[in-house]
Amino acid sequence: MIQSLGIRTATPVLRDVRPRVRVPARVVADARGQARLQARVDGWIERLLVRAVGQPVAAGSVVAEIYAPELVQAQEELLLGPDTAGPARERLRRLGIADADIERVRRSGSSMRRLPLRAPVAGVVTELGVREGSRVTPETLVVDIAGRNAVWIEAQLFPAQRRLLGRTFAARFTLPGSPGEAWSSASGSLVPVADAITQTLAVRFAVGDAADLPLGTVLDAEIDGDARTGVLLVPASAVIRTSLGDRVLVERAPRRFVPTEVTLGQRYGEEVEIRDGLAATDRIVVSGQFLLDAEASLQAGLAQMQDAAAGASP
């Protein structure tokens, strides 16, 4: 019967492992490189050079040109003479006008109707708050810019996955459909605030060489957690899963197999952790045609094995 069923036995193994989960991830802007350009006066956007979200901008490039009576008045004071030039220059700086544009007004000897508003950093426009002709106030957002020198890759973990991984995170990211490309990070930081809708926790990884990926790109993430030592593992093929629980067949005596209930832990590749029910010295069935049988037949077979083992002499 052992030969006809193809039964093979082996002992569990103790091994050091690292838990791993596979989850989707997304490229998001690194908040440390984001900048916001706002109007600091009451006025009107008479010319807008940035037209859409996603448009790249260079540091110091003109984003918009603004007309504001307060700016015109400050320019006139700049040109009145040395007594008013210093305070007027500082006032224009505080209203968001670059030194180069202030100097251009001084050299020209006449005030300009429109003054430029320039991008504070190089990056990509993630939010556009005005249109050409819009009236603005000091609170008005002109553009929000995400710096492209670095990005975050953000993965979402459910609480159970978070507890499984522990406190240490290392990850490898791949682009769906491009298995040859991969990005990695040796450490990630957990955001200790659960999403109100999905109840997931975000883990952010700083990946400098992923800066060429467009913001919002979806990636596949493999996240490794804290290393664990001395984990008892058996082949996944050795576990019999039924509606009444998980079992393995233990060889208690030569050619005598006893169904034994076990408590499973995390799966690691083709092996599964046994948390309770087995010892490292037990010999178990790791393969056999009967393991693939329907549950009804399987229950009957397990009962027969149990009866046979109980009636056998030690």
Coordinates of C-alpha atoms in Angstrom, one line a residue:
M1 CA 0.0 0.0 0.0
I2 CA 2.9 2.4 0.8
Q3 CA 4.4 1.7 -2.6
S4 CA 1.1 2.1 -4.5
L5 CA 0.3 5.4 -2.8
G6 CA 3.7 6.7 -3.3
I7 CA 4.2 7.6 0.3
R8 CA 7.5 9.4 1.2
T9 CA 8.5 10.5 4.7
A10 CA 10.8 13.0 6.1
T11 CA 11.4 15.0 9.3
P12 CA 10.6 18.7 9.9
V13 CA 13.5 21.1 9.7
L14 CA 14.5 24.0 11.9
R15 CA 15.6 27.0 9.8
D16 CA 16.2 30.7 10.1
V17 CA 13.7 32.6 7.9
R18 CA 12.4 36.1 7.2
P19 CA 8.7 36.6 6.7
R20 CA 7.8 38.1 3.3
V21 CA 4.6 39.6 2.0
R22 CA 3.7 40.5 -1.6
V23 CA 1.6 43.7 -1.9
P24 CA 1.0 46.5 -4.5
A25 CA 3.0 49.7 -4.1
R26 CA 2.8 53.1 -5.7
V27 CA 5.4 55.8 -6.6
V28 CA 4.6 59.0 -4.7
A29 CA 6.3 62.4 -4.3
D30 CA 8.9 62.7 -1.6
A31 CA 7.4 65.2 0.8
R32 CA 10.9 66.5 1.6
G33 CA 11.3 67.7 -2.0
Q34 CA 7.9 69.4 -2.4
A35 CA 7.4 73.1 -2.7
R36 CA 4.3 75.4 -2.9
L37 CA 4.2 78.6 -4.8
Q38 CA 1.6 81.1 -3.6
A39 CA 0.6 84.6 -4.5
R40 CA 1.5 87.0 -1.7
V41 CA -0.5 90.0 -2.9
D42 CA -3.9 90.8 -4.2
G43 CA -3.8 90.8 -8.0
W44 CA -4.4 89.0 -11.3
I45 CA -2.6 86.2 -13.2
E46 CA -2.2 87.9 -16.6
R47 CA 0.1 85.2 -18.1
L48 CA 0.3 81.6 -17.1
L49 CA 3.2 79.5 -18.4
V50 CA 2.3 76.2 -16.7
R51 CA -0.9 74.8 -18.1
A52 CA -1.4 71.3 -16.7
V53 CA -0.7 69.0 -13.9
G54 CA 2.3 66.8 -14.7
Q55 CA 4.2 69.5 -16.6
P56 CA 7.9 69.5 -15.7
V57 CA 9.4 72.8 -14.5
A58 CA 13.0 73.9 -13.9
A59 CA 14.2 75.7 -10.7
G60 CA 13.9 79.4 -11.2
S61 CA 11.8 79.1 -14.4
V62 CA 8.8 81.5 -14.8
V63 CA 5.5 79.9 -13.8
A64 CA 3.2 82.9 -14.1
E65 CA 3.3 86.7 -14.5
I66 CA 1.2 88.7 -12.0
Y67 CA -0.2 92.2 -12.1
A68 CA -0.8 93.7 -8.6
P69 CA -1.1 97.4 -7.7
E70 CA 1.0 96.8 -4.6
L71 CA 3.9 95.4 -6.7
V72 CA 3.7 98.4 -9.1
Q73 CA 3.8 100.8 -6.1
A74 CA 6.8 99.0 -4.7
Q75 CA 8.6 99.3 -8.0
E76 CA 7.9 103.0 -8.2
E77 CA 9.4 103.4 -4.7
L78 CA 12.5 101.4 -5.8
L79 CA 13.1 104.0 -8.6
L80 CA 12.5 107.1 -6.5
G81 CA 16.0 107.3 -5.0
P82 CA 18.4 105.8 -2.5
D83 CA 16.3 106.7 0.5
T84 CA 13.4 104.5 -0.6
A85 CA 15.2 101.9 -2.8
G86 CA 16.4 99.7 0.2
P87 CA 13.0 99.3 1.8
A88 CA 11.3 98.9 -1.6
R89 CA 13.7 96.2 -2.6
E90 CA 13.1 94.3 0.7
R91 CA 9.4 94.7 0.2
L92 CA 9.5 93.2 -3.3
R93 CA 11.5 90.2 -1.9
R94 CA 8.9 89.6 0.8
L95 CA 6.2 89.7 -1.9
G96 CA 7.9 86.8 -3.7
I97 CA 9.8 88.6 -6.5
A98 CA 13.3 87.3 -7.3
D99 CA 16.4 89.4 -6.9
A100 CA 17.2 89.1 -10.6
D101 CA 13.8 90.6 -11.5
I102 CA 14.2 93.4 -9.0
E103 CA 17.5 94.3 -10.4
R104 CA 16.1 94.2 -14.0
V105 CA 13.5 96.8 -12.9
R106 CA 16.2 99.0 -11.3
R107 CA 18.4 98.9 -14.5
S108 CA 15.5 99.6 -16.8
G109 CA 14.5 102.7 -14.8
S110 CA 10.8 102.1 -15.2
S111 CA 8.3 99.9 -13.4
M112 CA 6.8 96.8 -15.1
R113 CA 3.1 96.1 -15.3
R114 CA 3.6 92.4 -14.7
L115 CA 6.3 90.7 -12.6
P116 CA 7.2 87.0 -12.8
L117 CA 6.6 84.3 -10.2
R118 CA 9.3 81.7 -10.4
A119 CA 9.4 78.0 -9.5
P120 CA 11.3 77.5 -6.2
V121 CA 12.5 73.9 -7.1
A122 CA 12.8 71.7 -10.1
G123 CA 10.2 69.1 -10.4
V124 CA 6.7 68.2 -11.7
V125 CA 3.5 70.2 -11.2
T126 CA 1.2 68.1 -9.0
E127 CA -1.5 70.8 -8.4
L128 CA -2.5 73.9 -10.4
G129 CA -4.5 76.4 -8.4
V130 CA -5.1 79.2 -11.0
R131 CA -5.8 79.8 -14.6
E132 CA -4.8 82.7 -16.8
G133 CA -6.9 85.7 -15.8
S134 CA -7.6 84.4 -12.3
R135 CA -7.8 86.8 -9.4
V136 CA -5.4 85.9 -6.6
T137 CA -5.0 86.8 -2.9
P138 CA -2.1 86.1 -0.5
E139 CA -3.7 82.7 0.3
T140 CA -4.1 81.6 -3.3
L141 CA -2.1 78.5 -4.4
V142 CA -0.5 79.1 -7.8
V143 CA 1.3 75.7 -8.2
D144 CA 2.4 72.8 -6.1
I145 CA 5.7 71.2 -7.3
A146 CA 7.1 67.8 -6.4
G147 CA 10.8 67.6 -6.6
R148 CA 12.1 64.8 -8.9
N149 CA 15.5 64.3 -7.3
A150 CA 14.0 61.5 -5.2
V151 CA 10.7 59.7 -4.8
W152 CA 9.1 57.5 -2.2
I153 CA 7.6 54.1 -3.1
E154 CA 4.7 53.5 -0.7
A155 CA 3.2 50.1 0.0
Q156 CA 0.1 49.4 2.0
L157 CA 0.0 46.7 4.7
F158 CA -3.0 45.3 6.5
P159 CA -2.5 45.1 10.3
A160 CA -2.0 41.3 10.3
Q161 CA 0.8 41.7 7.7
R162 CA 2.4 44.5 9.7
R163 CA 2.5 42.2 12.8
L164 CA 3.9 39.4 10.8
L165 CA 6.8 41.5 9.4
G166 CA 7.8 43.1 12.7
R167 CA 9.7 46.4 12.8
T168 CA 12.3 45.9 10.1
F169 CA 11.5 46.3 6.5
A170 CA 13.5 45.7 3.3
A171 CA 11.8 45.6 -0.1
R172 CA 12.2 44.8 -3.7
F173 CA 10.0 46.4 -6.4
T174 CA 9.2 45.3 -9.9
L175 CA 7.2 46.8 -12.7
P176 CA 4.3 44.6 -13.9
G177 CA 5.1 43.4 -17.4
S178 CA 8.9 44.3 -17.0
P179 CA 10.4 41.5 -14.9
G180 CA 13.9 42.5 -15.8
E181 CA 13.6 45.9 -14.0
A182 CA 13.8 46.0 -10.2
W183 CA 14.4 48.6 -7.5
S184 CA 15.3 47.8 -3.9
S185 CA 15.5 49.5 -0.6
A186 CA 17.2 48.2 2.6
S187 CA 14.9 50.1 5.0
G188 CA 11.4 51.5 5.1
S189 CA 9.6 53.7 7.5
L190 CA 6.1 52.9 8.8
V191 CA 3.5 55.7 8.9
P192 CA 1.7 55.0 12.2
V193 CA -1.7 56.2 10.9
A194 CA -4.2 53.8 9.5
D195 CA -6.2 54.8 6.4
A196 CA -9.8 55.5 7.5
I197 CA -11.3 53.6 4.6
T198 CA -9.0 50.6 3.9
Q199 CA -7.5 50.3 7.5
T200 CA -4.1 49.8 5.9
L201 CA -0.8 51.2 7.1
A202 CA 1.6 52.8 4.7
V203 CA 5.3 51.9 4.6
R204 CA 7.5 54.3 2.7
F205 CA 10.8 53.4 1.0
A206 CA 13.2 56.0 -0.3
V207 CA 14.5 54.8 -3.6
G208 CA 16.8 57.3 -5.3
D209 CA 17.2 55.4 -8.6
A210 CA 13.4 55.3 -9.1
A211 CA 13.2 59.0 -9.8
D212 CA 12.6 58.3 -13.5
L213 CA 9.3 56.5 -12.7
P214 CA 6.3 58.7 -13.2
L215 CA 4.4 59.6 -10.0
G216 CA 1.5 57.3 -9.5
T217 CA 3.2 54.3 -11.1
V218 CA 1.9 51.0 -9.6
L219 CA 4.6 48.4 -8.7
D220 CA 4.7 44.9 -7.3
A221 CA 6.4 44.9 -3.9
E222 CA 8.1 42.0 -2.0
I223 CA 8.6 43.2 1.6
D224 CA 10.8 41.2 4.0
G225 CA 10.5 41.6 7.7
D226 CA 12.5 40.7 10.9
A227 CA 14.6 37.6 10.7
R228 CA 13.3 34.6 12.8
T229 CA 15.5 31.9 14.1
G230 CA 14.7 28.2 14.7
V231 CA 11.4 28.1 12.9
L232 CA 9.9 24.5 12.5
L233 CA 9.1 24.0 8.8
V234 CA 7.5 21.1 6.8
P235 CA 6.8 20.9 3.1
A236 CA 3.5 22.4 2.2
S237 CA 2.6 19.1 0.5
A238 CA 2.6 17.4 3.9
V239 CA -0.3 19.4 5.3
I240 CA -3.8 18.0 4.8
R241 CA -6.3 20.9 5.0
T242 CA -9.9 20.0 5.8
S243 CA -12.9 21.8 7.2
L244 CA -12.2 20.3 10.6
G245 CA -8.6 21.6 10.8
D246 CA -5.1 21.0 9.5
R247 CA -3.3 17.7 9.9
V248 CA -0.2 15.9 9.1
L249 CA 0.4 12.1 9.1
V250 CA 3.0 11.2 11.7
E251 CA 4.8 7.8 11.5
R252 CA 4.5 6.7 15.2
A253 CA 5.9 3.2 14.4
P254 CA 7.2 1.5 11.3
R255 CA 4.4 1.6 8.7
R256 CA 2.0 3.0 11.3
F257 CA 0.7 6.5 10.5
V258 CA -1.3 8.6 12.8
P259 CA -3.2 11.8 11.6
T260 CA -2.1 14.6 13.9
E261 CA -3.7 18.0 14.2
V262 CA -1.3 20.9 13.9
T263 CA -1.4 24.7 14.1
L264 CA 0.1 26.4 11.0
G265 CA 2.0 29.7 10.8
Q266 CA 3.4 31.6 7.9
R267 CA 4.2 30.0 4.6
Y268 CA 7.7 30.4 3.2
G269 CA 7.9 29.4 -0.4
E270 CA 7.2 25.7 -0.6
E271 CA 7.4 25.2 3.2
V272 CA 5.0 26.1 6.0
E273 CA 5.6 26.9 9.6
I274 CA 4.3 24.5 12.3
R275 CA 3.5 26.4 15.5
D276 CA 2.1 23.5 17.5
G277 CA 1.5 19.8 17.2
L278 CA 4.9 18.5 15.9
A279 CA 8.4 18.0 17.3
A280 CA 11.5 18.3 15.2
T281 CA 12.2 14.6 15.7
D282 CA 8.8 13.4 14.3
R283 CA 8.8 11.7 11.0
I284 CA 5.9 12.7 8.8
V285 CA 4.4 11.9 5.4
V286 CA 5.5 14.5 2.8
S287 CA 3.9 13.1 -0.3
G288 CA 1.4 10.6 -1.4
Q289 CA -1.5 10.2 -3.9
F290 CA -4.0 10.1 -1.1
L291 CA -3.2 13.7 -0.1
L292 CA -5.0 14.8 -3.3
D293 CA -8.2 12.9 -2.6
A294 CA -11.6 14.5 -2.1
E295 CA -12.3 15.5 1.4
A296 CA -15.1 12.9 2.0
S297 CA -12.8 10.1 1.1
L298 CA -10.0 11.7 2.9
Q299 CA -11.9 11.8 6.2
A300 CA -12.8 8.1 5.9
G301 CA -9.2 7.3 5.1
L302 CA -7.9 9.2 8.1
A303 CA -10.4 7.5 10.4
Q304 CA -9.2 4.1 9.2
M305 CA -5.6 5.1 9.8
Q306 CA -6.5 6.3 13.2
D307 CA -8.3 3.0 14.1
A308 CA -5.5 1.0 12.7
A309 CA -2.9 2.9 14.6
A310 CA -4.9 2.6 17.9
G311 CA -5.3 -1.2 17.5
A312 CA -1.7 -1.9 16.6
S313 CA 0.7 -3.0 19.2
P314 CA 3.6 -0.6 20.0

